[in-house]
Each structure stands twice: as C-alpha cells, then as structure tokens.
Amino acid sequence: MNVANPGTPATPGLISEIPSRLFSKTWHSTHRCSRLCFLTKAQVRPATGLSQQIVRQHQHKARRRSFQAGVILAAAATASPEASSSNMSMLPLKIDFDNKGDPGVTLVTISGPDQADLLMQLTGAFNSLQLIVVAAEIITTPEGGVKDLFKVTDQQHQKIPEDDWASLSKQLLTLISATSRSSKPQIFGAAPAVEAKQIRQSAGQLQGGASALETAAAEMQQAASSLVAIERSIGELSEQGAESSAFTEAEVKRAEAAALLERRMAAMQAVMAARRNPPAQALEPQAARGPGADLRFQAGGATSSGPAAGTGLELILQGFNWESCKGDWYKTLKKQMPGIADAGFTAVWLPPPSDAVSAQGYLPRDYYNINSKYGTEAELRELLAVMHENGVKAIADIVINHRCAHFQEDGKWNKFGGRLAWDKSHICNNNPSFGGTGSHKPQEDYVAAPNLDHSQERVRKDITAWMKWLRNNVGFDGWRFDFVKGYAGEAVREYINGTVPLMAFGEYWDTCEYTDGVLNYNQDAHRQRTVNWCDQTGGTSAAFDFTTKGILQEAMGRGEYWRLVDGQGRPPGLMGMWPSRAVTFIENHDTGSTLNHWPFPWNHLGEAHAYQLTHSGTPCVFYDHYMNEALQKSIKALLKIRKRHGISNRSKVVVHKATNDVYAASVDKKIAVKVGPGNWSPSDDGLQIGQKDWKLATSGPNFAVWDALY
C-alpha cells in the first residue's frame, strides 16, 4: 500500500501541487522580494538614538548572526559530467558580472526561470567557489522568473578579477545542479541549508540488516576511493607545475569529495547505531540533566519545577512574521483569534510589545511604553482581552539581553530615558562603543546595542518589576525569552519565579555540529547545550528545539530519513533527550518569512508538520504556514488528531523504521505516523501495539497518520 497516496485520490491544492512561485505569493505578498544581509561584526554599527539610520529590517538579523567574516561560503558539490549537462539543460540561467556598479564588491546577477529551492542551490554554488556573499537581493517576478543580485568578494575581500568571470560562470552552473555539503551556519544556524536532489535511491532498511550494512559500506568505500584519487591528482598537478586555475578546480572537487565521504560515513554511523540498539522511546533525561533542576525536584519527585511549556498539552502559534510591523497587526490578530482558537491553538506568541528603535521590536528602548509598530497600547489590551475570551494564552516576546539608549553621554549612547532611567553603570563593559562600567559578562555579546548587566541585583529587580506589570496589569500569560545565549540561565529562573507565568521558553540558538561541511549524524553535543541551559534555569524554562529543525530539514530535503533516529533509538533532537522542555518548530520569523536565513524546503512542509504535530515536545506553528490555505487544511487535521488522542510533550515515541526514504513511528500506542516518499503502513508492516486494527486518520504528500483501534 503506497501511503504517499493511501487509497485516495490526491487532494487538489495540496502543497506538493503548488509551484514554488505561486506558493511564494500565496504565503504572503511580501515574500516576493526579500533581501538577505550577511554582515560582519564590523558592519553592524552600534544602535544609538532616534537618528539611527542603521536600524532597518535586518539589523536584528545581523546581530543574531554576528558573522566574524561575513558568510564565508566553503566548498560544495561536483556532479558527474552527464548529470551536470542534464541539469543545466533544465536550468537555463544567465549569469552576469559587474565590477563597476559597486565600489567594494563584484555584482553577480543571475536571471532565468524560477524553480523550487533555487535560492538554496545558488547559495550552495557560491559555497563551492570560496566566495564571500556580502548581501543578496532575491526577487521573484509575477511571471515566475528570477533576477537575483549577489554582492560577492573573494577570500581577501577583493573584487573578482574579470579574467575569472568565464570560469566562475561555468562552475556556478555546474555546481547549482548538485551538492553534498550542508550549508554550515557561521553562528545561530543563519545560512540557508543547501538543497540538493536525493543523493541515492533507497537501498533497503538502514535499521540493521545485512543488505543495509553492505550497501552503506560499499558507498563509503566508493566515496573514500574518489577522495583518494582526487588528492593524488592534486599531488600530480603540483609535480607538473600546473596553473593556479587547475589547482582551484581540483580543490573544489576535493572539498566536495570530502563532504560526500562524510555523508556516507554518517549513513554508516546510523546503520551501526541501529544494529546496536533496539527501538526506544524518548525519556526524561538522566545523566543528561545536571543538578540544577534535580535539586528542585527532590521535595515531591516531580519532573517539573516551573511553568516551562505549560500543561504539556499546549499548542503554540507564532502570531507574527517579519513583516507584521508594517500594518495594524493587533487589529488583524484580534479578528483572526476566534478561528485560531477553534483550530486548537492554546497559546499565541506575540511580537515584542515595547517601544523600540527597530520596527520589529528587537531593539527595545522604553520598556514601559507599549505603543509599537504593531499597534497602540489600547489595541494590544483589546487583543489580549479577546484572546482570553477565546481561552488562548498570550505569550510576550521578552527582549532583555540589550536595550537601546535615549541619549548620549561623552559621545556614547548609554543614557536611558523613560521609567527605567538607567545609565552606563547598568551596561556590561564588553563593548567599548557604549562605555559601560558594569561587569564583564562571559556570555555572548550583542554588538549592536548596549548589553544589560544581569549580574546586578538592581537590574534584575527592575526587569522583574516590568515583567510583573506586563503579567498583572497588561494581561500577558507567559514569556518567550529572546537571545538567551547573552545572559545567565539563573537570571531567567529569577524572572520566571518572580512573575509566575503560565508558560516560559527561551531562544537558545546554537550552531549544529558539522564535519567537512556536512551535518553530523550525531547531534548529542548540540542538544546537550540546550539541555544545559534549561538546567541552568532550574527547569523553569523550556527552549526551542533547533536540533530537531536542523536534522529534520536535512533529512527531508536530502532523502536521508535515517537521520530521524539517534544512536539510542530515540528522536534525535532535544525532544529525544528532554521532551517536556522541547518547543519544536519548523520555521519562524528569523529562519523564514521574507528573510529566508535558514528556510525549511517548502515542498516538504506538509510532512514536516506531520512529524512535528504527532511527536513529543510542544509544537509551535509559524504564522505564515498556518495562514497558507493548503497547509492550513493539513495542520488543522493534525491538530485535531493530537488533541483527540491527548498527545503531550511527554508522549512516548517508538521509532519503527528509518531508512533513506521513509521514517515511521508510533506514539503513546495511539497513533502511527510515516513521513517520506517510501512505502509504509502499520498494517503492511505487521505493527502490533495491542490494537485490533488501524484506521487512516489523515494523509498528504509524503505523509500519513493512522489511529489505533481498540
């Protein structure tokens, strides 16, 4: 039984049937033109007062990325001559170079017909050529074409010489066709993940079995042999005194061969892990969790010490995108709230409420002034009232790592106005641009605005008082903490304990683990760092599961569904290590929206939500996805299934299959779910969990969910 379409005709309008250009327009109108700004730390000038011209749409993004040397794009893939020729015939793109239009960079214009994942493929192609992308303007025309402008330099930050243009053009067209490299984010996973066609056809189940082991070993050996041959050829070129262009081309091939070998080694690691360990379920952490939370659990032996992800049955909607500040957003959400509640969402994450230098609110200035680009204070209070009438919790975006000053003192922006009239003594001394005289913080420094010194009791007291006002006077129910890598988790615990929210979760955005530009199979170290942060809060706060996002989009975008189980048979993200503290998400205003810094491949969004909404952890659905007509139908069906069966953030997940092209699991012995283009159903697989029969509950492109009938 082919459950990609399990016995029913395809439903018109499903996401797989929407061309990329139409999906872009359906998502929201502003998606048609987006600018990707990749800036160095030196390029992010300090956020100052009213006259700041630097505070634009992407300044918040620049501070999140804090690229030390821009986005330096490393090596990407080569394709066989036959494959390259074939793919290029389907990609009639025109590439133009210009060294006169900008004094500091080479302008590269790429025009032609649009297609799914072209942006990510272009990024991967620049990866391979060791070029630095300073900025890129991505434009999709109404007719379905693209005219994309990239500003690039070489590794020495110089323009590309005209003599290299012809060679670069040829290599770009070749490398667009395929790549084995993941697009490694420099910081916070910002760079888009490179998309590629599935590297190989399914070669049987990767969870044990002689055939799977044999196939993985053969592919790894072949990749290793290719790398050895290329490295030997480089040695021969050196002996022959070949021209530099020949070395450049050979190094590109070497980097890609190394990436391909790393990918094959990751597949072998998955096979061996599956042979060693039987299927398992996600459990609360044992050794993974440190003593901070455990000390708080001793009294009653509970596994919760604070609000964290709420009741365990919460369903969160991120109620905004990067463009929401451009309209009467509070009024818009007020009208939409009854429908949001009817869909099953129990909480809505709202944008930063305070007066800010940036329109999106992530450079706050006067905390107590809650008139913003999203609407007035009165409109915000009206929205919160409607949310409560519909039984929906209101989650405020709390931006307290940094604050922009109102005035200068000695030529530095460090004097604050409003009810919290702080001065330079409230600022950390890490960044001399602001002249702070507070302590030197060991956490990540945000270079674009004064960083607040959370080690001072008076600062923590003032922040707690403001948050109490938001909670008790304005009417917010919970907190989403922004940029928590910038201050201590112990401070977050104090703010939570002092304000008693119904929910609390933080943005601990950390880079995944990579080797030779390829996402590692084992991401335990990455998710452990998030566990450690939650532990620092005493378990009072949950955290976004960036590990699951990184793995899920790699698995689905590349046809490597074997990535969706870890070495112990559990889900590989934070949800597999501490599920009650994992807030799972597919996209947000940072990774998607009109910025597309780390976008999930759009043609896999349906199955991604099927995975997210059936598994443990607390799901957070992105506004753009929910408001897409085709996706909304699927999301609503999945939400109903989750609520009907009481799937919670602690639900027990048992993985039954994870191969190249299919992943299957059962949850709480109530449902079974499969994602991926491969065939699988619980009946055909003979899955027995005590049920009498299985009934298909919902399905879509590459996914299906079944109810267990008792």
PDB file of C-alpha atoms in Angstrom, residues 512-669:
ATOM      1  CA  CYS A 512      24.650  22.340  14.880  1.00  0.00           C
ATOM      2  CA  GLU A 513      27.638  20.019  14.601  1.00  0.00           C
ATOM      3  CA  TYR A 514      29.287  19.736  11.139  1.00  0.00           C
ATOM      4  CA  THR A 515      32.264  17.922   9.629  1.00  0.00           C
ATOM      5  CA  ASP A 516      33.633  18.884   6.206  1.00  0.00           C
ATOM      6  CA  GLY A 517      30.532  20.986   5.694  1.00  0.00           C
ATOM      7  CA  VAL A 518      28.118  18.086   6.276  1.00  0.00           C
ATOM      8  CA  LEU A 519      25.648  17.904   9.157  1.00  0.00           C
ATOM      9  CA  ASN A 520      26.867  15.234  11.564  1.00  0.00           C
ATOM     10  CA  TYR A 521      24.605  12.284  12.249  1.00  0.00           C
ATOM     11  CA  ASN A 522      25.241  12.566  15.977  1.00  0.00           C
ATOM     12  CA  GLN A 523      23.947  15.876  17.346  1.00  0.00           C
ATOM     13  CA  ASP A 524      24.100  14.912  21.031  1.00  0.00           C
ATOM     14  CA  ALA A 525      26.570  17.690  21.865  1.00  0.00           C
ATOM     15  CA  HIS A 526      24.344  20.274  20.205  1.00  0.00           C
ATOM     16  CA  ARG A 527      21.175  19.317  22.041  1.00  0.00           C
ATOM     17  CA  GLN A 528      23.093  18.821  25.287  1.00  0.00           C
ATOM     18  CA  ARG A 529      23.989  22.512  25.271  1.00  0.00           C
ATOM     19  CA  THR A 530      20.285  23.369  25.131  1.00  0.00           C
ATOM     20  CA  VAL A 531      19.600  20.897  27.957  1.00  0.00           C
ATOM     21  CA  ASN A 532      22.333  22.591  29.982  1.00  0.00           C
ATOM     22  CA  TRP A 533      20.693  25.974  29.516  1.00  0.00           C
ATOM     23  CA  CYS A 534      17.278  24.653  30.584  1.00  0.00           C
ATOM     24  CA  ASP A 535      19.013  23.105  33.585  1.00  0.00           C
ATOM     25  CA  GLN A 536      20.536  26.495  34.469  1.00  0.00           C
ATOM     26  CA  THR A 537      17.006  27.855  34.721  1.00  0.00           C
ATOM     27  CA  GLY A 538      16.235  25.091  37.201  1.00  0.00           C
ATOM     28  CA  GLY A 539      13.947  23.508  34.627  1.00  0.00           C
ATOM     29  CA  THR A 540      11.614  26.508  34.849  1.00  0.00           C
ATOM     30  CA  SER A 541      12.035  27.316  31.153  1.00  0.00           C
ATOM     31  CA  ALA A 542      11.668  25.235  28.009  1.00  0.00           C
ATOM     32  CA  ALA A 543      13.667  26.006  24.847  1.00  0.00           C
ATOM     33  CA  PHE A 544      13.204  25.946  21.090  1.00  0.00           C
ATOM     34  CA  ASP A 545      14.388  22.665  19.604  1.00  0.00           C
ATOM     35  CA  PHE A 546      16.861  23.919  16.997  1.00  0.00           C
ATOM     36  CA  THR A 547      18.436  20.464  16.860  1.00  0.00           C
ATOM     37  CA  THR A 548      15.249  18.911  15.520  1.00  0.00           C
ATOM     38  CA  LYS A 549      14.802  21.684  12.955  1.00  0.00           C
ATOM     39  CA  GLY A 550      18.323  21.249  11.609  1.00  0.00           C
ATOM     40  CA  ILE A 551      18.079  17.476  11.391  1.00  0.00           C
ATOM     41  CA  LEU A 552      14.527  17.415  10.024  1.00  0.00           C
ATOM     42  CA  GLN A 553      15.183  19.740   7.098  1.00  0.00           C
ATOM     43  CA  GLU A 554      18.393  17.891   6.251  1.00  0.00           C
ATOM     44  CA  ALA A 555      16.606  14.519   6.373  1.00  0.00           C
ATOM     45  CA  MET A 556      13.641  15.582   4.265  1.00  0.00           C
ATOM     46  CA  GLY A 557      15.471  17.854   1.856  1.00  0.00           C
ATOM     47  CA  ARG A 558      18.093  15.226   1.031  1.00  0.00           C
ATOM     48  CA  GLY A 559      16.200  11.978   1.329  1.00  0.00           C
ATOM     49  CA  GLU A 560      18.104  10.877   4.452  1.00  0.00           C
ATOM     50  CA  TYR A 561      15.275   9.881   6.770  1.00  0.00           C
ATOM     51  CA  TRP A 562      17.689   7.634   8.669  1.00  0.00           C
ATOM     52  CA  ARG A 563      18.729  10.833  10.439  1.00  0.00           C
ATOM     53  CA  LEU A 564      15.420  10.866  12.353  1.00  0.00           C
ATOM     54  CA  VAL A 565      16.543   8.340  14.970  1.00  0.00           C
ATOM     55  CA  ASP A 566      19.533   8.706  17.267  1.00  0.00           C
ATOM     56  CA  GLY A 567      22.053   6.102  18.369  1.00  0.00           C
ATOM     57  CA  GLN A 568      19.734   5.009  21.192  1.00  0.00           C
ATOM     58  CA  GLY A 569      16.656   4.627  19.027  1.00  0.00           C
ATOM     59  CA  ARG A 570      15.100   7.947  20.116  1.00  0.00           C
ATOM     60  CA  PRO A 571      14.169  11.091  18.200  1.00  0.00           C
ATOM     61  CA  PRO A 572      17.486  12.859  17.558  1.00  0.00           C
ATOM     62  CA  GLY A 573      16.609  16.373  18.723  1.00  0.00           C
ATOM     63  CA  LEU A 574      16.024  17.961  22.103  1.00  0.00           C
ATOM     64  CA  MET A 575      12.663  16.159  22.106  1.00  0.00           C
ATOM     65  CA  GLY A 576      14.533  12.862  22.349  1.00  0.00           C
ATOM     66  CA  MET A 577      16.567  13.989  25.363  1.00  0.00           C
ATOM     67  CA  TRP A 578      14.228  16.218  27.383  1.00  0.00           C
ATOM     68  CA  PRO A 579      10.850  16.260  25.574  1.00  0.00           C
ATOM     69  CA  SER A 580       8.963  18.230  28.221  1.00  0.00           C
ATOM     70  CA  ARG A 581      11.401  21.114  27.688  1.00  0.00           C
ATOM     71  CA  ALA A 582      11.448  20.988  23.869  1.00  0.00           C
ATOM     72  CA  VAL A 583       9.441  23.538  21.868  1.00  0.00           C
ATOM     73  CA  THR A 584       9.509  22.156  18.335  1.00  0.00           C
ATOM     74  CA  PHE A 585       9.189  24.354  15.265  1.00  0.00           C
ATOM     75  CA  ILE A 586       9.598  24.196  11.504  1.00  0.00           C
ATOM     76  CA  GLU A 587      10.131  27.897  10.799  1.00  0.00           C
ATOM     77  CA  ASN A 588       9.977  31.278  12.491  1.00  0.00           C
ATOM     78  CA  HIS A 589      10.413  34.965  11.695  1.00  0.00           C
ATOM     79  CA  ASP A 590      14.197  34.532  11.830  1.00  0.00           C
ATOM     80  CA  THR A 591      14.635  31.449   9.650  1.00  0.00           C
ATOM     81  CA  GLY A 592      11.816  32.018   7.168  1.00  0.00           C
ATOM     82  CA  SER A 593       9.331  34.813   6.483  1.00  0.00           C
ATOM     83  CA  THR A 594      10.786  37.315   3.985  1.00  0.00           C
ATOM     84  CA  LEU A 595      14.354  36.788   5.192  1.00  0.00           C
ATOM     85  CA  ASN A 596      14.919  33.083   4.469  1.00  0.00           C
ATOM     86  CA  HIS A 597      18.104  32.845   6.515  1.00  0.00           C
ATOM     87  CA  TRP A 598      17.645  29.135   7.264  1.00  0.00           C
ATOM     88  CA  PRO A 599      14.479  28.097   5.423  1.00  0.00           C
ATOM     89  CA  PHE A 600      12.852  24.707   5.531  1.00  0.00           C
ATOM     90  CA  PRO A 601      12.432  23.317   1.971  1.00  0.00           C
ATOM     91  CA  TRP A 602       8.886  24.415   1.138  1.00  0.00           C
ATOM     92  CA  ASN A 603       7.979  21.271  -0.791  1.00  0.00           C
ATOM     93  CA  HIS A 604       8.420  19.237   2.407  1.00  0.00           C
ATOM     94  CA  LEU A 605       6.374  21.443   4.742  1.00  0.00           C
ATOM     95  CA  GLY A 606       3.360  19.125   4.791  1.00  0.00           C
ATOM     96  CA  GLU A 607       5.305  16.109   6.023  1.00  0.00           C
ATOM     97  CA  ALA A 608       7.357  18.281   8.381  1.00  0.00           C
ATOM     98  CA  HIS A 609       4.185  19.313  10.195  1.00  0.00           C
ATOM     99  CA  ALA A 610       3.018  15.694  10.245  1.00  0.00           C
ATOM    100  CA  TYR A 611       6.228  14.837  12.109  1.00  0.00           C
ATOM    101  CA  GLN A 612       6.083  17.825  14.446  1.00  0.00           C
ATOM    102  CA  LEU A 613       2.400  17.622  15.391  1.00  0.00           C
ATOM    103  CA  THR A 614       2.415  13.885  16.151  1.00  0.00           C
ATOM    104  CA  HIS A 615       5.608  13.731  18.232  1.00  0.00           C
ATOM    105  CA  SER A 616       6.577  14.705  21.764  1.00  0.00           C
ATOM    106  CA  GLY A 617       7.626  18.216  22.648  1.00  0.00           C
ATOM    107  CA  THR A 618       5.429  21.313  22.463  1.00  0.00           C
ATOM    108  CA  PRO A 619       4.688  22.323  18.857  1.00  0.00           C
ATOM    109  CA  CYS A 620       4.968  25.934  17.740  1.00  0.00           C
ATOM    110  CA  VAL A 621       3.461  26.527  14.285  1.00  0.00           C
ATOM    111  CA  PHE A 622       4.653  29.505  12.234  1.00  0.00           C
ATOM    112  CA  TYR A 623       2.036  32.103  11.228  1.00  0.00           C
ATOM    113  CA  ASP A 624       2.957  32.019   7.524  1.00  0.00           C
ATOM    114  CA  HIS A 625       2.489  28.255   7.382  1.00  0.00           C
ATOM    115  CA  TYR A 626      -0.840  28.277   9.181  1.00  0.00           C
ATOM    116  CA  MET A 627      -2.211  31.064   7.002  1.00  0.00           C
ATOM    117  CA  ASN A 628      -1.327  29.247   3.798  1.00  0.00           C
ATOM    118  CA  GLU A 629      -4.604  27.756   2.582  1.00  0.00           C
ATOM    119  CA  ALA A 630      -3.228  24.382   1.510  1.00  0.00           C
ATOM    120  CA  LEU A 631      -1.071  23.909   4.613  1.00  0.00           C
ATOM    121  CA  GLN A 632      -3.781  25.123   6.975  1.00  0.00           C
ATOM    122  CA  LYS A 633      -6.095  22.289   5.994  1.00  0.00           C
ATOM    123  CA  SER A 634      -3.414  19.739   6.784  1.00  0.00           C
ATOM    124  CA  ILE A 635      -2.323  21.480  10.005  1.00  0.00           C
ATOM    125  CA  LYS A 636      -5.900  21.605  11.311  1.00  0.00           C
ATOM    126  CA  ALA A 637      -6.379  17.890  10.661  1.00  0.00           C
ATOM    127  CA  LEU A 638      -3.142  17.086  12.502  1.00  0.00           C
ATOM    128  CA  LEU A 639      -4.065  19.347  15.425  1.00  0.00           C
ATOM    129  CA  LYS A 640      -7.375  17.507  15.812  1.00  0.00           C
ATOM    130  CA  ILE A 641      -5.612  14.147  15.864  1.00  0.00           C
ATOM    131  CA  ARG A 642      -3.155  15.392  18.505  1.00  0.00           C
ATOM    132  CA  LYS A 643      -5.939  16.748  20.715  1.00  0.00           C
ATOM    133  CA  ARG A 644      -8.201  13.722  20.215  1.00  0.00           C
ATOM    134  CA  HIS A 645      -5.522  11.348  21.466  1.00  0.00           C
ATOM    135  CA  GLY A 646      -4.087  13.661  24.123  1.00  0.00           C
ATOM    136  CA  ILE A 647      -0.605  13.626  22.615  1.00  0.00           C
ATOM    137  CA  SER A 648       1.523  15.637  25.013  1.00  0.00           C
ATOM    138  CA  ASN A 649       5.040  16.994  25.295  1.00  0.00           C
ATOM    139  CA  ARG A 650       5.951  13.827  27.229  1.00  0.00           C
ATOM    140  CA  SER A 651       4.362  11.330  24.846  1.00  0.00           C
ATOM    141  CA  LYS A 652       6.280   8.105  24.243  1.00  0.00           C
ATOM    142  CA  VAL A 653       7.719   7.841  20.737  1.00  0.00           C
ATOM    143  CA  VAL A 654       8.828   4.455  19.414  1.00  0.00           C
ATOM    144  CA  VAL A 655      10.694   4.547  16.106  1.00  0.00           C
ATOM    145  CA  HIS A 656       9.896   1.540  13.887  1.00  0.00           C
ATOM    146  CA  LYS A 657      11.715   2.413  10.686  1.00  0.00           C
ATOM    147  CA  ALA A 658      14.230   4.987   9.497  1.00  0.00           C
ATOM    148  CA  THR A 659      15.681   4.432   6.032  1.00  0.00           C
ATOM    149  CA  ASN A 660      16.774   6.596   3.124  1.00  0.00           C
ATOM    150  CA  ASP A 661      13.215   7.304   2.017  1.00  0.00           C
ATOM    151  CA  VAL A 662      10.852   6.622   4.923  1.00  0.00           C
ATOM    152  CA  TYR A 663      10.503   7.158   8.660  1.00  0.00           C
ATOM    153  CA  ALA A 664       7.793   5.540  10.770  1.00  0.00           C
ATOM    154  CA  ALA A 665       6.936   5.678  14.469  1.00  0.00           C
ATOM    155  CA  SER A 666       4.119   5.020  16.901  1.00  0.00           C
ATOM    156  CA  VAL A 667       3.202   7.450  19.660  1.00  0.00           C
ATOM    157  CA  ASP A 668       1.630   6.511  23.010  1.00  0.00           C
ATOM    158  CA  LYS A 669       0.283   3.322  21.394  1.00  0.00           C
TER     159      LYS A 669
END
